[in-house]
Amino acid sequence: MFKDEAAAVCNTARGKLNLLEKNPAGYLMMSMLAGLFIGLGSILMGTVGGLFTAGGAYSTRLINGLVFSVGLCLVTMAGAELFTGNNFVMAVAGFRKTESWGKIVKLWVICWIGNLIGSVITAAIFTGTGLATGDIGTYMANLAVTKASGGVIDLFAKAVMCNICVCLAIWCGAKMKSEGGKIAMNICCVVTFVTCGFEHSVANMTFFAVGLMNPNGMAISIGGVIMNLIVVTIGNMIGGIVCVALPYYLISKDKQ
């Protein structure tokens, strides 16, 4: 079961590695674009969340999930290299031994760095607009403070759950025959992890960058930011690799 779909994922992984090997600058640019796209979703979430929270809305998390999904939709529809989604794609190729783990880890590292660069640039541009003030700025700064002060176990568990959702969106997208179906699955999975309050490493890059550039009188711990990104990145990897890629690899492998 799922042999054809798993093979298609491996072909996708080969294409990613081909791009990295033949055009590393191009691959880095695609990773930066993913940081930009997820950053746009994060900023939209912060804007809507700030306005709805100020208005006393009780459904802010659900609304945030709906609007944040634009980020993953842009990644999958426009084409970009997202670290969290690549945890699943590349791990499937690694488990099926179509690609070496050394090359896979190298791609993950470059992709993460590119996502970070794109996220910081997006946050800087948003800061330059002067819109990260008032209710919006306060909401995003509060979000950054909360994330930077989270406990290690809590952050790790939330990160695992988050990337289960993201990687399921990628896996379902590989099985969908229409772009509309892919978008629908993106929205369903993103609404799930945002509404539940799970942790996404790349989204956090933008939240922290905006919060640090526009603290709005709040003290955001640099150490807390670094700890969050490390713990959440590891948790995202476990969620994508162990909880999604490994099970579907085992389901799709030939009987020994």
CSV table of C-alpha atoms in Angstrom, one decimal:
chain,number,residue,atom,x,y,z
A,1,MET,CA,0.0,0.0,0.0
A,2,PHE,CA,1.1,3.6,-0.8
A,3,LYS,CA,4.1,2.3,-2.8
A,4,ASP,CA,3.4,4.6,-5.7
A,5,GLU,CA,2.9,7.6,-3.5
A,6,ALA,CA,6.1,6.9,-1.5
A,7,ALA,CA,8.0,6.5,-4.8
A,8,ALA,CA,6.7,9.9,-5.9
A,9,VAL,CA,7.9,11.5,-2.6
A,10,CYS,CA,11.3,10.0,-3.3
A,11,ASN,CA,11.3,11.5,-6.7
A,12,THR,CA,10.5,14.9,-5.1
A,13,ALA,CA,13.4,14.4,-2.7
A,14,ARG,CA,15.8,13.7,-5.6
A,15,GLY,CA,14.6,16.9,-7.3
A,16,LYS,CA,15.4,18.9,-4.2
A,17,LEU,CA,18.9,17.4,-3.9
A,18,ASN,CA,19.5,17.9,-7.6
A,19,LEU,CA,18.7,21.6,-7.2
A,20,LEU,CA,20.9,21.9,-4.1
A,21,GLU,CA,23.9,20.2,-5.9
A,22,LYS,CA,23.6,22.0,-9.2
A,23,ASN,CA,22.3,25.4,-8.1
A,24,PRO,CA,23.0,25.9,-4.3
A,25,ALA,CA,22.2,29.6,-4.6
A,26,GLY,CA,18.9,28.8,-6.2
A,27,TYR,CA,18.1,26.3,-3.5
A,28,LEU,CA,19.0,28.9,-0.8
A,29,MET,CA,16.7,31.4,-2.5
A,30,MET,CA,13.8,28.9,-2.5
A,31,SER,CA,14.4,28.3,1.2
A,32,MET,CA,14.3,32.1,1.8
A,33,LEU,CA,11.1,32.3,-0.2
A,34,ALA,CA,9.6,29.7,2.2
A,35,GLY,CA,10.6,32.0,5.1
A,36,LEU,CA,9.0,34.9,3.3
A,37,PHE,CA,5.8,32.9,2.7
A,38,ILE,CA,5.5,31.6,6.2
A,39,GLY,CA,6.4,35.0,7.4
A,40,LEU,CA,3.5,36.5,5.5
A,41,GLY,CA,1.2,34.0,7.1
A,42,SER,CA,2.7,34.8,10.5
A,43,ILE,CA,2.3,38.5,10.1
A,44,LEU,CA,-1.3,38.1,8.8
A,45,MET,CA,-2.0,35.9,11.9
A,46,GLY,CA,-0.5,38.5,14.2
A,47,THR,CA,-2.5,41.3,12.5
A,48,VAL,CA,-5.8,39.5,12.6
A,49,GLY,CA,-5.0,38.1,16.1
A,50,GLY,CA,-4.2,41.6,17.4
A,51,LEU,CA,-7.3,43.2,16.0
A,52,PHE,CA,-9.7,40.4,17.1
A,53,THR,CA,-8.1,40.1,20.6
A,54,ALA,CA,-8.5,43.9,21.1
A,55,GLY,CA,-12.2,43.4,20.0
A,56,GLY,CA,-12.7,40.7,22.6
A,57,ALA,CA,-13.3,37.9,20.2
A,58,TYR,CA,-13.3,34.4,21.7
A,59,SER,CA,-12.5,32.6,18.4
A,60,THR,CA,-9.1,34.2,17.8
A,61,ARG,CA,-7.2,31.0,17.6
A,62,LEU,CA,-9.5,29.4,15.1
A,63,ILE,CA,-9.4,32.6,12.9
A,64,ASN,CA,-5.6,32.7,13.2
A,65,GLY,CA,-5.4,29.1,11.9
A,66,LEU,CA,-7.5,30.0,8.9
A,67,VAL,CA,-5.5,33.0,8.0
A,68,PHE,CA,-2.1,31.5,8.8
A,69,SER,CA,-2.8,28.7,6.3
A,70,VAL,CA,-2.0,31.2,3.5
A,71,GLY,CA,1.7,30.6,4.3
A,72,LEU,CA,1.7,26.8,3.6
A,73,CYS,CA,-0.6,27.3,0.6
A,74,LEU,CA,2.0,29.7,-0.9
A,75,VAL,CA,4.8,27.3,-0.2
A,76,THR,CA,3.1,24.4,-1.9
A,77,MET,CA,1.4,26.4,-4.8
A,78,ALA,CA,4.1,29.0,-5.6
A,79,GLY,CA,7.0,26.6,-4.9
A,80,ALA,CA,9.5,27.0,-2.0
A,81,GLU,CA,11.6,24.9,0.3
A,82,LEU,CA,10.2,24.7,3.8
A,83,PHE,CA,12.3,23.0,6.5
A,84,THR,CA,9.4,21.3,8.3
A,85,GLY,CA,7.8,19.8,5.2
A,86,ASN,CA,11.3,18.6,4.1
A,87,ASN,CA,11.6,16.6,7.3
A,88,PHE,CA,9.0,14.3,5.9
A,89,VAL,CA,10.0,14.3,2.2
A,90,MET,CA,13.7,13.7,2.7
A,91,ALA,CA,13.2,11.2,5.5
A,92,VAL,CA,11.0,9.0,3.3
A,93,ALA,CA,13.9,9.0,0.8
A,94,GLY,CA,16.4,8.2,3.5
A,95,PHE,CA,14.4,5.3,4.9
A,96,ARG,CA,13.9,3.9,1.4
A,97,LYS,CA,17.6,4.3,0.8
A,98,THR,CA,17.2,6.3,-2.4
A,99,GLU,CA,19.3,9.1,-0.9
A,100,SER,CA,22.1,9.2,1.6
A,101,TRP,CA,21.5,10.6,5.1
A,102,GLY,CA,24.5,12.8,4.8
A,103,LYS,CA,23.1,14.7,1.9
A,104,ILE,CA,19.7,14.8,3.5
A,105,VAL,CA,21.1,16.4,6.7
A,106,LYS,CA,23.0,19.0,4.6
A,107,LEU,CA,19.8,19.9,2.8
A,108,TRP,CA,18.0,20.3,6.1
A,109,VAL,CA,20.7,22.6,7.5
A,110,ILE,CA,20.7,24.8,4.4
A,111,CYS,CA,17.0,24.9,4.2
A,112,TRP,CA,16.7,25.9,7.9
A,113,ILE,CA,19.2,28.7,7.4
A,114,GLY,CA,17.4,29.9,4.3
A,115,ASN,CA,14.1,29.9,6.1
A,116,LEU,CA,15.6,32.0,8.9
A,117,ILE,CA,17.1,34.5,6.5
A,118,GLY,CA,13.8,34.9,4.7
A,119,SER,CA,11.9,35.2,8.0
A,120,VAL,CA,14.1,37.9,9.3
A,121,ILE,CA,14.0,39.9,6.1
A,122,THR,CA,10.2,39.7,6.1
A,123,ALA,CA,10.1,40.8,9.7
A,124,ALA,CA,12.4,43.8,8.9
A,125,ILE,CA,10.2,44.9,6.0
A,126,PHE,CA,7.1,44.6,8.1
A,127,THR,CA,8.7,46.7,10.8
A,128,GLY,CA,9.6,49.3,8.2
A,129,THR,CA,5.9,49.7,7.3
A,130,GLY,CA,5.2,51.0,10.8
A,131,LEU,CA,2.3,48.6,11.2
A,132,ALA,CA,3.8,46.6,14.0
A,133,THR,CA,2.4,49.0,16.6
A,134,GLY,CA,-0.7,49.4,18.7
A,135,ASP,CA,-2.8,46.3,19.2
A,136,ILE,CA,-1.0,44.4,16.5
A,137,GLY,CA,2.4,45.1,17.9
A,138,THR,CA,1.3,44.4,21.4
A,139,TYR,CA,-0.2,41.0,20.3
A,140,MET,CA,2.9,40.0,18.4
A,141,ALA,CA,5.3,41.0,21.2
A,142,ASN,CA,3.1,39.1,23.7
A,143,LEU,CA,3.3,36.1,21.5
A,144,ALA,CA,7.1,36.3,21.3
A,145,VAL,CA,7.4,36.6,25.1
A,146,THR,CA,5.1,33.7,25.7
A,147,LYS,CA,7.0,31.5,23.2
A,148,ALA,CA,10.4,32.5,24.6
A,149,SER,CA,9.4,31.6,28.1
A,150,GLY,CA,7.9,28.2,27.4
A,151,GLY,CA,9.1,25.1,29.2
A,152,VAL,CA,11.3,22.6,27.3
A,153,ILE,CA,8.9,19.7,27.6
A,154,ASP,CA,5.9,21.7,26.6
A,155,LEU,CA,7.6,23.2,23.6
A,156,PHE,CA,9.0,19.9,22.5
A,157,ALA,CA,5.6,18.2,22.7
A,158,LYS,CA,3.9,21.0,20.9
A,159,ALA,CA,6.5,21.0,18.2
A,160,VAL,CA,6.1,17.2,17.6
A,161,MET,CA,2.4,17.7,17.2
A,162,CYS,CA,2.8,20.7,15.0
A,163,ASN,CA,4.9,18.9,12.4
A,164,ILE,CA,2.7,15.9,12.4
A,165,CYS,CA,0.0,18.2,11.1
A,166,VAL,CA,2.3,20.0,8.6
A,167,CYS,CA,3.8,16.7,7.2
A,168,LEU,CA,0.3,15.2,6.9
A,169,ALA,CA,-0.6,18.1,4.8
A,170,ILE,CA,2.5,17.4,2.6
A,171,TRP,CA,1.7,13.7,2.4
A,172,CYS,CA,-2.0,14.3,1.6
A,173,GLY,CA,-0.9,16.8,-1.0
A,174,ALA,CA,1.2,14.1,-2.7
A,175,LYS,CA,-1.9,11.9,-2.9
A,176,MET,CA,-4.3,14.7,-4.1
A,177,LYS,CA,-5.1,14.9,-7.8
A,178,SER,CA,-6.1,18.5,-7.8
A,179,GLU,CA,-4.6,21.8,-6.6
A,180,GLY,CA,-7.9,22.5,-4.8
A,181,GLY,CA,-7.6,19.3,-2.9
A,182,LYS,CA,-4.0,20.2,-1.8
A,183,ILE,CA,-5.2,23.7,-0.7
A,184,ALA,CA,-8.0,22.1,1.3
A,185,MET,CA,-5.7,19.7,3.1
A,186,ASN,CA,-3.2,22.6,3.8
A,187,ILE,CA,-6.0,24.6,5.5
A,188,CYS,CA,-7.3,21.6,7.5
A,189,CYS,CA,-3.9,20.7,8.9
A,190,VAL,CA,-2.8,24.3,9.6
A,191,VAL,CA,-6.1,25.2,11.3
A,192,THR,CA,-5.5,22.1,13.5
A,193,PHE,CA,-2.0,23.0,14.7
A,194,VAL,CA,-2.6,26.8,15.1
A,195,THR,CA,-5.9,26.5,16.9
A,196,CYS,CA,-4.4,23.9,19.3
A,197,GLY,CA,-1.4,26.1,20.0
A,198,PHE,CA,1.3,23.9,18.6
A,199,GLU,CA,4.8,25.2,17.8
A,200,HIS,CA,6.2,25.7,14.3
A,201,SER,CA,10.0,26.6,14.1
A,202,VAL,CA,9.8,28.6,10.9
A,203,ALA,CA,6.7,30.6,12.0
A,204,ASN,CA,8.5,31.3,15.3
A,205,MET,CA,11.4,32.8,13.4
A,206,THR,CA,9.1,35.6,12.1
A,207,PHE,CA,7.3,36.1,15.4
A,208,PHE,CA,10.6,36.4,17.3
A,209,ALA,CA,12.1,38.7,14.7
A,210,VAL,CA,9.1,41.0,14.7
A,211,GLY,CA,9.0,40.9,18.5
A,212,LEU,CA,12.6,41.8,18.9
A,213,MET,CA,12.5,44.6,16.4
A,214,ASN,CA,9.3,45.9,18.0
A,215,PRO,CA,9.3,44.9,21.7
A,216,ASN,CA,6.5,47.4,22.6
A,217,GLY,CA,7.9,47.8,26.0
A,218,MET,CA,8.2,44.0,26.7
A,219,ALA,CA,11.3,42.1,27.7
A,220,ILE,CA,11.9,39.3,25.2
A,221,SER,CA,14.7,37.0,26.4
A,222,ILE,CA,17.3,36.3,23.7
A,223,GLY,CA,18.2,33.1,25.5
A,224,GLY,CA,14.6,32.1,25.5
A,225,VAL,CA,14.4,32.7,21.8
A,226,ILE,CA,17.4,30.6,21.1
A,227,MET,CA,16.1,27.8,23.3
A,228,ASN,CA,12.7,27.9,21.7
A,229,LEU,CA,14.1,27.6,18.2
A,230,ILE,CA,16.4,24.7,19.2
A,231,VAL,CA,13.8,22.7,21.0
A,232,VAL,CA,11.0,23.4,18.5
A,233,THR,CA,13.3,22.5,15.6
A,234,ILE,CA,14.2,19.2,17.2
A,235,GLY,CA,10.5,18.5,18.0
A,236,ASN,CA,9.4,19.4,14.5
A,237,MET,CA,12.0,16.9,13.2
A,238,ILE,CA,10.8,14.1,15.5
A,239,GLY,CA,7.2,14.8,14.5
A,240,GLY,CA,7.9,14.8,10.7
A,241,ILE,CA,10.5,12.0,10.6
A,242,VAL,CA,9.5,9.5,13.3
A,243,CYS,CA,5.7,10.1,13.5
A,244,VAL,CA,4.9,10.5,9.8
A,245,ALA,CA,7.7,9.5,7.5
A,246,LEU,CA,8.7,6.3,9.3
A,247,PRO,CA,5.1,4.9,9.7
A,248,TYR,CA,4.3,5.5,6.0
A,249,TYR,CA,7.7,4.1,5.0
A,250,LEU,CA,6.9,0.9,6.9
A,251,ILE,CA,3.5,0.7,5.4
A,252,SER,CA,4.8,1.1,1.9
A,253,LYS,CA,7.9,-1.1,2.0
A,254,ASP,CA,8.0,-4.5,0.3
A,255,LYS,CA,7.5,-7.5,2.5
A,256,GLN,CA,10.9,-9.0,3.5
